[in-house]
Amino acid sequence: MPLPTWISRPSPRVVRNLALAVLVMQALISVTGVTVRVTGSGLGCPTWPQCFPGSMVPIEHPEVATLHQVIEFGNRLLTGVIGFVALACFLAALRCRPRRKRLIRLALIMPLGVIAQAIIGGVTVLVNLAWWSVSVHFMASAVLIWLATILYKATKEGDREPVGVVPTPMRRLLVALTAVTAAVLIAGTLVTAAGPHAGDPDTPRLDLPVQTLVQVHGLLVMAYVLILAVFGVWLRSARPTRALLKTYGSACAMVLIQGAIGSVQYYLGVPEAMVVLHMAAATLVIIITALLWGESRHRGPLPEPATTAKDAEPATV
């Protein structure tokens, strides 16, 4: 029987919408992940891949609160949903015409990344939420958010060799900005590892002074702001596109908002709601920095959809 056109030959818009869905859900699972942690639900399902020995789903247990089971299991279910959407995005990119190798490669990373992230999450549970495993779990999410952003950007641009929108020294400055972003995130995970929100009350914490780690984290944020400011001053003498200017403005606003949230969170004694808000803002910083990277390069216009008779034929099964 003939398949609907949007399945047999998905349009670039379909691929773009699926890529956006993957990006949104990758960001969302980071936020739900921190919700698991601040509510102490990290071992709501104490085994993996099962929730309890002999059961894939939560069951009544005298030592594990029902709410903790629901929160942790809900996070696991969301991983499955993301995997489904990521696979759909890859298949759509694979069947979209004209065939775009770079888009297909980026789309393929998404379902593979979800599998890798699920395995890392399983290891985190099996080692009883050891601080290093939680840090790796978050950094893997950060990488996937970055790549999902690049994938979404790829659905809106061509496949030519990238041409710099800004001079080479400015693009090198963005390399430094990206490196500092990674350092900020790593330092943030160490603050979390030494802080009070372990995901479970009995989980050992990183034996380093929280105040020192917070200071390091804050200095790295200041380095991010400084590099961003230098880039902005340089941008005035370049010929940036409107998209690059808009993205730069959003990056400036977002990092200031994130810094304010982080400061308030620290001085209030890291209340749970502020931690979740801080994580949500962190995902937005990752996205906007990735977009800034993407907008500094131009790959030409989006390829025109194939219109040959062969491509127009409906697929049959």
C-alpha positions as semicolon CSV with decimal commas, in nm:
position;residue;x (nm);y (nm);z (nm)
1;M;0,000;0,000;0,000
2;P;0,127;0,353;-0,073
3;L;0,280;0,544;0,215
4;P;0,192;0,907;0,286
5;T;0,426;1,147;0,106
6;W;0,553;1,299;0,431
7;I;0,683;0,951;0,524
8;S;0,800;0,821;0,185
9;R;0,959;1,152;0,081
10;P;0,965;1,386;0,381
11;S;1,006;1,753;0,297
12;P;1,287;1,966;0,443
13;R;1,024;2,123;0,671
14;V;0,940;1,783;0,820
15;V;1,308;1,714;0,886
16;R;1,347;2,059;1,039
17;N;1,049;2,012;1,270
18;L;1,179;1,674;1,384
19;A;1,525;1,821;1,445
20;L;1,367;2,098;1,653
21;A;1,172;1,836;1,849
22;V;1,495;1,646;1,920
23;L;1,663;1,966;2,040
24;V;1,374;2,063;2,268
25;M;1,355;1,715;2,418
26;Q;1,731;1,693;2,472
27;A;1,709;2,016;2,669
28;L;1,399;1,895;2,853
29;I;1,558;1,570;2,970
30;S;1,845;1,768;3,123
31;V;1,590;1,964;3,325
32;T;1,400;1,650;3,429
33;G;1,735;1,492;3,518
34;V;1,813;1,767;3,765
35;T;1,458;1,734;3,900
36;V;1,538;1,370;3,974
37;R;1,849;1,482;4,158
38;V;1,707;1,764;4,371
39;T;1,407;1,554;4,479
40;G;1,635;1,272;4,592
41;S;1,478;1,035;4,338
42;G;1,799;0,915;4,174
43;L;1,751;0,563;4,308
44;G;1,373;0,560;4,272
45;C;1,444;0,274;4,034
46;P;1,745;0,112;4,204
47;T;1,837;-0,124;3,919
48;W;1,894;-0,093;3,544
49;P;1,760;-0,161;3,284
50;Q;1,481;-0,289;3,510
51;C;1,324;-0,056;3,764
52;F;1,325;-0,325;4,035
53;P;1,463;-0,678;4,013
54;G;1,210;-0,871;3,806
55;S;1,006;-0,564;3,708
56;M;1,056;-0,307;3,434
57;V;0,806;-0,071;3,600
58;P;0,775;0,073;3,952
59;I;0,622;-0,155;4,215
60;E;0,523;-0,099;4,575
61;H;0,835;-0,112;4,788
62;P;0,871;-0,031;5,159
63;E;1,214;0,132;5,119
64;V;1,146;0,346;4,810
65;A;0,881;0,620;4,814
66;T;0,625;0,603;4,536
67;L;0,691;0,965;4,436
68;H;1,062;0,892;4,390
69;Q;0,977;0,591;4,174
70;V;0,743;0,796;3,956
71;I;0,997;1,076;3,905
72;E;1,286;0,845;3,817
73;F;1,077;0,615;3,598
74;G;0,925;0,915;3,422
75;N;1,275;1,033;3,335
76;R;1,353;0,690;3,192
77;L;1,034;0,694;2,984
78;L;1,127;1,034;2,846
79;T;1,458;0,887;2,729
80;G;1,259;0,632;2,530
81;V;1,045;0,905;2,375
82;I;1,355;1,102;2,277
83;G;1,501;0,787;2,122
84;F;1,187;0,741;1,911
85;V;1,186;1,104;1,793
86;A;1,562;1,094;1,723
87;L;1,519;0,778;1,514
88;A;1,231;0,938;1,323
89;C;1,449;1,241;1,254
90;F;1,730;1,021;1,120
91;L;1,495;0,824;0,894
92;A;1,343;1,148;0,765
93;A;1,689;1,288;0,689
94;L;1,779;0,962;0,517
95;R;1,475;0,969;0,288
96;C;1,469;1,343;0,224
97;R;1,566;1,447;-0,130
98;P;1,810;1,571;-0,238
99;R;2,023;1,340;-0,024
100;R;2,240;1,538;0,218
101;K;2,531;1,345;0,371
102;R;2,615;1,601;0,641
103;L;2,253;1,620;0,755
104;I;2,228;1,240;0,764
105;R;2,547;1,210;0,971
106;L;2,428;1,470;1,221
107;A;2,085;1,306;1,243
108;L;2,242;0,962;1,298
109;I;2,433;1,093;1,601
110;M;2,103;1,163;1,778
111;P;1,966;0,807;1,823
112;L;2,318;0,675;1,885
113;G;2,367;0,948;2,145
114;V;2,041;0,857;2,318
115;I;2,158;0,494;2,343
116;A;2,494;0,605;2,484
117;Q;2,323;0,838;2,731
118;A;2,089;0,560;2,845
119;I;2,389;0,334;2,910
120;I;2,567;0,610;3,103
121;G;2,248;0,663;3,304
122;G;2,236;0,292;3,378
123;V;2,595;0,293;3,499
124;T;2,512;0,594;3,719
125;V;2,238;0,393;3,888
126;L;2,454;0,081;3,923
127;V;2,732;0,277;4,096
128;N;2,476;0,433;4,332
129;L;2,498;0,785;4,186
130;A;2,873;0,826;4,239
131;W;2,950;1,194;4,181
132;W;3,178;1,131;3,882
133;S;2,909;0,928;3,705
134;V;2,653;1,205;3,750
135;S;2,904;1,455;3,609
136;V;2,967;1,239;3,302
137;H;2,591;1,190;3,262
138;F;2,533;1,565;3,246
139;M;2,828;1,639;3,018
140;A;2,701;1,376;2,774
141;S;2,367;1,559;2,770
142;A;2,546;1,888;2,710
143;V;2,726;1,744;2,407
144;L;2,399;1,607;2,268
145;I;2,227;1,944;2,316
146;W;2,512;2,113;2,128
147;L;2,498;1,862;1,842
148;A;2,118;1,877;1,827
149;T;2,150;2,255;1,785
150;I;2,398;2,209;1,501
151;L;2,160;1,955;1,345
152;Y;1,872;2,201;1,359
153;K;2,093;2,471;1,205
154;A;2,190;2,226;0,927
155;T;1,824;2,183;0,830
156;K;1,810;2,554;0,745
157;E;2,131;2,588;0,543
158;G;2,312;2,438;0,244
159;D;2,592;2,183;0,210
160;R;2,874;2,395;0,071
161;E;3,211;2,425;0,242
162;P;3,166;2,676;0,526
163;V;3,265;3,034;0,453
164;G;3,333;3,262;0,747
165;V;3,079;3,536;0,810
166;V;3,338;3,703;1,033
167;P;3,720;3,712;0,999
168;T;3,927;3,410;1,101
169;P;4,054;3,567;1,428
170;M;3,693;3,615;1,539
171;R;3,612;3,253;1,463
172;R;3,912;3,154;1,672
173;L;3,767;3,364;1,949
174;L;3,452;3,151;1,922
175;V;3,669;2,841;1,962
176;A;3,795;2,989;2,289
177;L;3,435;3,073;2,388
178;T;3,333;2,713;2,323
179;A;3,624;2,580;2,530
180;V;3,534;2,813;2,818
181;T;3,170;2,703;2,792
182;A;3,281;2,342;2,837
183;A;3,499;2,442;3,133
184;V;3,208;2,632;3,293
185;L;2,986;2,323;3,261
186;I;3,252;2,090;3,403
187;A;3,312;2,324;3,697
188;G;2,936;2,339;3,749
189;T;2,917;1,961;3,774
190;L;3,191;1,966;4,037
191;V;3,000;2,225;4,240
192;T;2,700;1,995;4,219
193;A;2,913;1,695;4,315
194;A;3,027;1,869;4,633
195;G;2,690;2,027;4,706
196;P;2,384;1,901;4,892
197;H;2,178;1,765;4,602
198;A;2,318;1,419;4,538
199;G;2,008;1,246;4,406
200;D;1,998;1,023;4,714
201;P;2,064;1,110;5,082
202;D;2,320;0,829;5,125
203;T;2,533;0,914;4,823
204;P;2,891;1,025;4,913
205;R;2,984;1,374;4,795
206;L;3,298;1,509;4,630
207;D;3,538;1,594;4,913
208;L;3,633;1,945;4,799
209;P;3,530;2,282;4,947
210;V;3,213;2,403;4,777
211;Q;3,307;2,770;4,815
212;T;3,634;2,719;4,625
213;L;3,457;2,533;4,346
214;V;3,194;2,806;4,324
215;Q;3,467;3,068;4,291
216;V;3,633;2,873;4,008
217;H;3,295;2,833;3,840
218;G;3,228;3,207;3,876
219;L;3,568;3,302;3,732
220;L;3,504;3,085;3,428
221;V;3,166;3,253;3,379
222;M;3,343;3,589;3,392
223;A;3,588;3,461;3,128
224;Y;3,290;3,367;2,909
225;V;3,144;3,717;2,949
226;L;3,481;3,879;2,873
227;I;3,533;3,677;2,553
228;L;3,175;3,749;2,449
229;A;3,232;4,121;2,507
230;V;3,554;4,122;2,301
231;F;3,371;3,939;2,023
232;G;3,097;4,202;2,034
233;V;3,342;4,493;2,007
234;W;3,510;4,319;1,715
235;L;3,170;4,249;1,561
236;R;3,108;4,621;1,516
237;S;3,389;4,647;1,260
238;A;3,286;4,331;1,073
239;R;2,992;4,280;0,839
240;P;2,776;4,037;1,035
241;T;2,448;3,897;0,913
242;R;2,126;3,991;1,087
243;A;2,102;3,635;1,223
244;L;2,450;3,657;1,376
245;L;2,370;3,992;1,540
246;K;2,044;3,857;1,678
247;T;2,214;3,545;1,811
248;Y;2,492;3,750;1,970
249;G;2,238;3,969;2,147
250;S;2,056;3,661;2,274
251;A;2,385;3,514;2,401
252;C;2,463;3,832;2,596
253;A;2,117;3,838;2,753
254;M;2,118;3,467;2,835
255;V;2,457;3,458;3,007
256;L;2,361;3,759;3,222
257;I;2,035;3,592;3,320
258;Q;2,217;3,269;3,398
259;G;2,475;3,453;3,607
260;A;2,202;3,625;3,805
261;I;2,019;3,297;3,865
262;G;2,342;3,129;3,976
263;S;2,422;3,409;4,222
264;V;2,073;3,411;4,373
265;Q;2,081;3,032;4,396
266;Y;2,410;3,038;4,588
267;Y;2,311;3,310;4,833
268;L;1,975;3,144;4,904
269;G;2,147;2,816;4,991
270;V;2,072;2,634;4,662
271;P;1,696;2,576;4,701
272;E;1,560;2,301;4,478
273;A;1,351;2,526;4,252
274;M;1,648;2,755;4,184
275;V;1,869;2,458;4,096
276;V;1,617;2,343;3,836
277;L;1,590;2,697;3,698
278;H;1,970;2,724;3,685
279;M;1,989;2,401;3,484
280;A;1,719;2,519;3,244
281;A;1,914;2,839;3,184
282;A;2,236;2,639;3,138
283;T;2,077;2,439;2,856
284;L;1,977;2,765;2,687
285;V;2,335;2,893;2,717
286;I;2,460;2,577;2,546
287;I;2,205;2,619;2,267
288;I;2,272;2,988;2,209
289;T;2,651;2,936;2,210
290;A;2,614;2,658;1,954
291;L;2,396;2,885;1,740
292;L;2,657;3,161;1,767
293;W;2,913;2,910;1,637
294;G;2,684;2,809;1,352
295;E;2,590;3,164;1,251
296;S;2,957;3,260;1,220
297;R;2,978;3,033;0,915
298;H;2,777;3,029;0,594
299;R;2,709;2,710;0,396
300;G;2,496;2,853;0,119
301;P;2,121;2,828;0,059
302;L;1,912;2,523;0,138
303;P;1,916;2,275;-0,156
304;E;1,601;2,270;-0,366
305;P;1,383;1,959;-0,315
306;A;1,417;1,697;-0,589
307;T;1,134;1,709;-0,843
308;T;1,227;1,432;-1,084
309;A;0,970;1,173;-1,183
310;K;1,160;0,904;-0,997
311;D;1,160;1,106;-0,675
312;A;0,793;1,185;-0,718
313;E;0,687;0,819;-0,732
314;P;0,516;0,705;-0,409
315;A;0,692;0,430;-0,218
316;T;0,515;0,100;-0,182
317;V;0,541;-0,182;0,066
